[in-house]
Amino acid sequence: MSPPSSAYKPLTQPLRIDAVGPDGRKRPIQAFPKVGGFKGVPFARGLKAFEVHFPYFLKKRRGSDLLAPDLGTSLHVLLEVEDEQQRAEIVRRVVHEEIPGTFGKYLDSIHAFDVTVHREARTVDVSVVLTPHGAGTVSWRFELHFPPEEEGARRAVERPRPSPQAMNDPRAAELIQLARHYYPAGYPVWEDDDEEPVLAYQRTPEYQRWHELRRKTWEDWKQWDDFLEGLHSALPGHDIQDVTYPSKDGCSRVCLYLREPSPDGERIVTRVVGAVCILAPLYLVYTTTTLVGSDKKRTQPRLSFEPSGEARPYADTLTRHIEQVFGYRPFPLELADVPLPDLRVESLYEPPTLLGALFASRDTLANLP
């Protein structure tokens, strides 16, 4: 049986942190974004904000937040692992990788990070000495309490993972480079300061390129107008609507509705959708299916990238018209889940991927009027 408490010291000498911001420079701790919303804690900025946020970061379970999956540490695992060598490695990783990876641009060095684990009380005592950039050395001590997770508690949704072949596909490298042209790197959501008239990532040249392209394609994209006109001519009498989100997604979309009634008053609504990327010569054709009850309640839409049955000929017509008007090629779906971990994609509330950056998230693609 392991002892009730164990102590770990991952540093024998100061750890110099070389991480920098997107512009290649360190950030003074005075620029640390405001922190508020913690119970009993007023809004704070700079070093005070960092002092508030740092224990919260250490306590947060790494990967539990879809919006910021890396915002947190592995310290909670210390209460579940019995092997002393594994525990020491967890603490080493937190100090050498997880803290610098999140806060490195605000820190010059960590001098000490001592941890005492009390398994029975499910607490971790932390003593830290560090030098923020632009400030003197500070020392803090605090206790982190990790209550056991409730049975059936909501865990992070498992995201699809790309295959090794997709990650090594030269097309993936080409599309990643293109995404970096339009989406800035190094501006995590948690650093947004809503008191700024324009958020930091929105002042980058990448965002400006994206925003200008989205504006132009919304206000005056003759090819898109010609495409819609040709589609209405090819499919007269059908309900066809432009369902583009004008300020968010990386694509413009058109939707054709198929409604199939049933004797009990329910009806099946199938949407055949053409999504044309505005950043690259790529397109998607897919379907969503929803069951609408007699009481107007509807099921969650089911998304499919392989149109079949009654929807198939309409999908073929969409595909043919997209290729005739734009000359685009189908988006390689095997690359859909290639991650873009450090990019800020404004429309996404999940870790960005090639599909999300070039088109939209699966939820956005599925949820249509």
Coordinates of C-alpha atoms in Angstrom, one line a residue, residues 22-177:
P22 CA 3.1 34.9 -32.1
D23 CA 5.3 37.9 -32.8
G24 CA 8.4 36.2 -31.6
R25 CA 8.6 38.2 -28.3
K26 CA 7.9 37.6 -24.7
R27 CA 4.8 39.2 -23.1
P28 CA 5.2 41.2 -19.9
I29 CA 3.1 39.8 -17.1
Q30 CA 1.4 43.2 -16.9
A31 CA -0.2 42.2 -20.3
F32 CA -1.7 39.0 -18.9
P33 CA -5.4 39.2 -19.8
K34 CA -8.0 40.0 -17.3
V35 CA -9.4 37.1 -15.2
G36 CA -12.8 37.1 -13.6
G37 CA -15.9 35.0 -13.1
F38 CA -14.3 32.9 -10.4
K39 CA -16.6 32.8 -7.4
G40 CA -15.7 35.5 -4.9
V41 CA -12.9 36.9 -7.1
P42 CA -13.3 40.3 -8.7
F43 CA -11.9 41.0 -12.2
A44 CA -8.1 41.3 -12.1
R45 CA -5.3 42.0 -14.6
G46 CA -1.6 41.4 -15.0
L47 CA 0.3 39.6 -12.2
K48 CA -2.9 39.5 -10.0
A49 CA -4.8 37.9 -12.8
F50 CA -2.1 35.3 -13.3
E51 CA -2.1 34.6 -9.5
V52 CA -5.8 33.9 -9.8
H53 CA -5.6 31.8 -12.9
F54 CA -2.6 29.7 -12.3
P55 CA -4.1 27.5 -9.5
Y56 CA -7.2 27.1 -11.6
F57 CA -5.1 26.0 -14.5
L58 CA -3.2 23.4 -12.4
K59 CA -6.5 22.0 -11.0
K60 CA -8.3 21.8 -14.4
R61 CA -8.2 18.3 -15.9
R62 CA -6.2 18.5 -19.1
G63 CA -8.3 17.7 -22.2
S64 CA -11.6 18.1 -20.5
D65 CA -12.6 21.2 -22.4
L66 CA -13.4 21.0 -26.1
L67 CA -12.9 24.7 -26.6
A68 CA -9.4 24.7 -25.1
P69 CA -8.4 21.0 -24.8
D70 CA -4.8 21.8 -23.6
L71 CA -5.9 24.3 -20.9
G72 CA -5.2 22.3 -17.8
T73 CA -2.6 19.8 -16.4
S74 CA -2.2 16.2 -15.5
L75 CA -1.8 16.8 -11.8
H76 CA -5.1 15.1 -11.0
V77 CA -3.6 11.8 -12.3
L78 CA -1.3 11.8 -9.3
L79 CA -4.2 10.7 -7.1
E80 CA -4.9 7.6 -9.3
V81 CA -1.4 6.4 -10.0
E82 CA 0.5 4.3 -7.4
D83 CA 3.8 3.9 -9.0
E84 CA 6.3 6.5 -7.6
Q85 CA 8.3 6.7 -10.8
Q86 CA 5.1 7.4 -12.9
R87 CA 4.1 10.1 -10.4
A88 CA 7.5 11.8 -10.6
E89 CA 7.2 11.7 -14.4
I90 CA 3.7 13.3 -14.3
V91 CA 5.1 16.2 -12.2
R92 CA 8.1 16.6 -14.4
R93 CA 5.8 16.8 -17.5
V94 CA 3.6 19.4 -15.9
V95 CA 6.6 21.6 -15.0
H96 CA 8.7 21.1 -18.2
E97 CA 5.9 20.9 -20.8
E98 CA 2.4 21.8 -19.7
I99 CA 3.1 25.1 -17.8
P100 CA 5.6 26.4 -20.4
G101 CA 3.3 25.4 -23.2
T102 CA 0.4 27.5 -21.9
F103 CA 2.2 30.4 -20.0
G104 CA 5.7 30.4 -21.4
K105 CA 5.4 33.7 -23.2
Y106 CA 4.6 35.3 -19.9
L107 CA 7.4 33.6 -17.9
D108 CA 11.2 33.8 -17.8
S109 CA 11.9 30.8 -15.5
I110 CA 10.5 28.4 -12.9
H111 CA 12.8 28.1 -9.9
A112 CA 10.9 25.6 -7.8
F113 CA 7.7 23.5 -8.1
D114 CA 7.3 21.3 -5.1
V115 CA 4.3 19.0 -4.8
T116 CA 3.0 17.0 -1.9
V117 CA 0.2 14.5 -2.7
H118 CA -2.4 13.5 0.0
R119 CA -4.2 10.6 -1.6
E120 CA -6.8 10.0 1.2
A121 CA -7.8 13.7 1.3
R122 CA -7.6 13.9 -2.5
T123 CA -5.5 17.1 -2.3
V124 CA -2.2 18.3 -3.8
D125 CA -0.2 20.9 -2.0
V126 CA 1.9 23.1 -4.5
S127 CA 4.7 25.4 -3.7
V128 CA 6.0 27.4 -6.6
V129 CA 8.7 30.0 -7.2
L130 CA 8.8 31.7 -10.6
T131 CA 9.9 34.8 -12.4
P132 CA 7.3 36.3 -14.7
H133 CA 8.5 38.4 -17.7
G134 CA 8.8 42.0 -16.7
A135 CA 8.4 41.4 -12.9
G136 CA 10.4 40.2 -9.9
T137 CA 10.4 36.6 -8.6
V138 CA 7.3 35.5 -6.8
S139 CA 6.5 32.6 -4.4
W140 CA 3.1 31.1 -4.0
R141 CA 1.6 28.2 -2.0
F142 CA -1.8 26.7 -2.5
E143 CA -3.8 23.6 -2.0
L144 CA -5.7 21.9 -4.9
H145 CA -8.6 19.6 -4.0
F146 CA -9.7 17.0 -6.6
P147 CA -13.1 15.5 -5.7
P148 CA -13.7 12.1 -7.2
E149 CA -15.6 12.3 -10.5
E150 CA -19.3 11.4 -10.2
E151 CA -20.4 8.3 -11.8
G152 CA -21.8 9.1 -15.2
A153 CA -20.3 12.6 -15.2
R154 CA -20.0 14.2 -18.6
R155 CA -16.6 13.6 -20.1
A156 CA -15.0 15.2 -23.1
V157 CA -16.5 14.1 -26.4
E158 CA -14.1 11.8 -28.2
R159 CA -13.2 13.6 -31.4
P160 CA -12.5 11.6 -34.6
R161 CA -8.8 11.0 -35.2
P162 CA -7.1 11.0 -38.6
S163 CA -5.3 8.0 -39.8
P164 CA -1.4 7.9 -39.9
Q165 CA -1.7 7.9 -43.7
A166 CA -3.8 11.1 -43.6
M167 CA -1.2 12.8 -41.4
N168 CA 1.5 11.9 -43.9
D169 CA -0.5 12.8 -47.0
P170 CA 1.2 15.6 -48.9
R171 CA -2.2 17.1 -49.6
A172 CA -2.6 17.6 -45.8
A173 CA 0.6 19.6 -45.6
E174 CA -0.6 21.8 -48.5
L175 CA -3.9 22.5 -46.9
I176 CA -2.4 23.1 -43.5
Q177 CA -0.1 25.8 -45.1

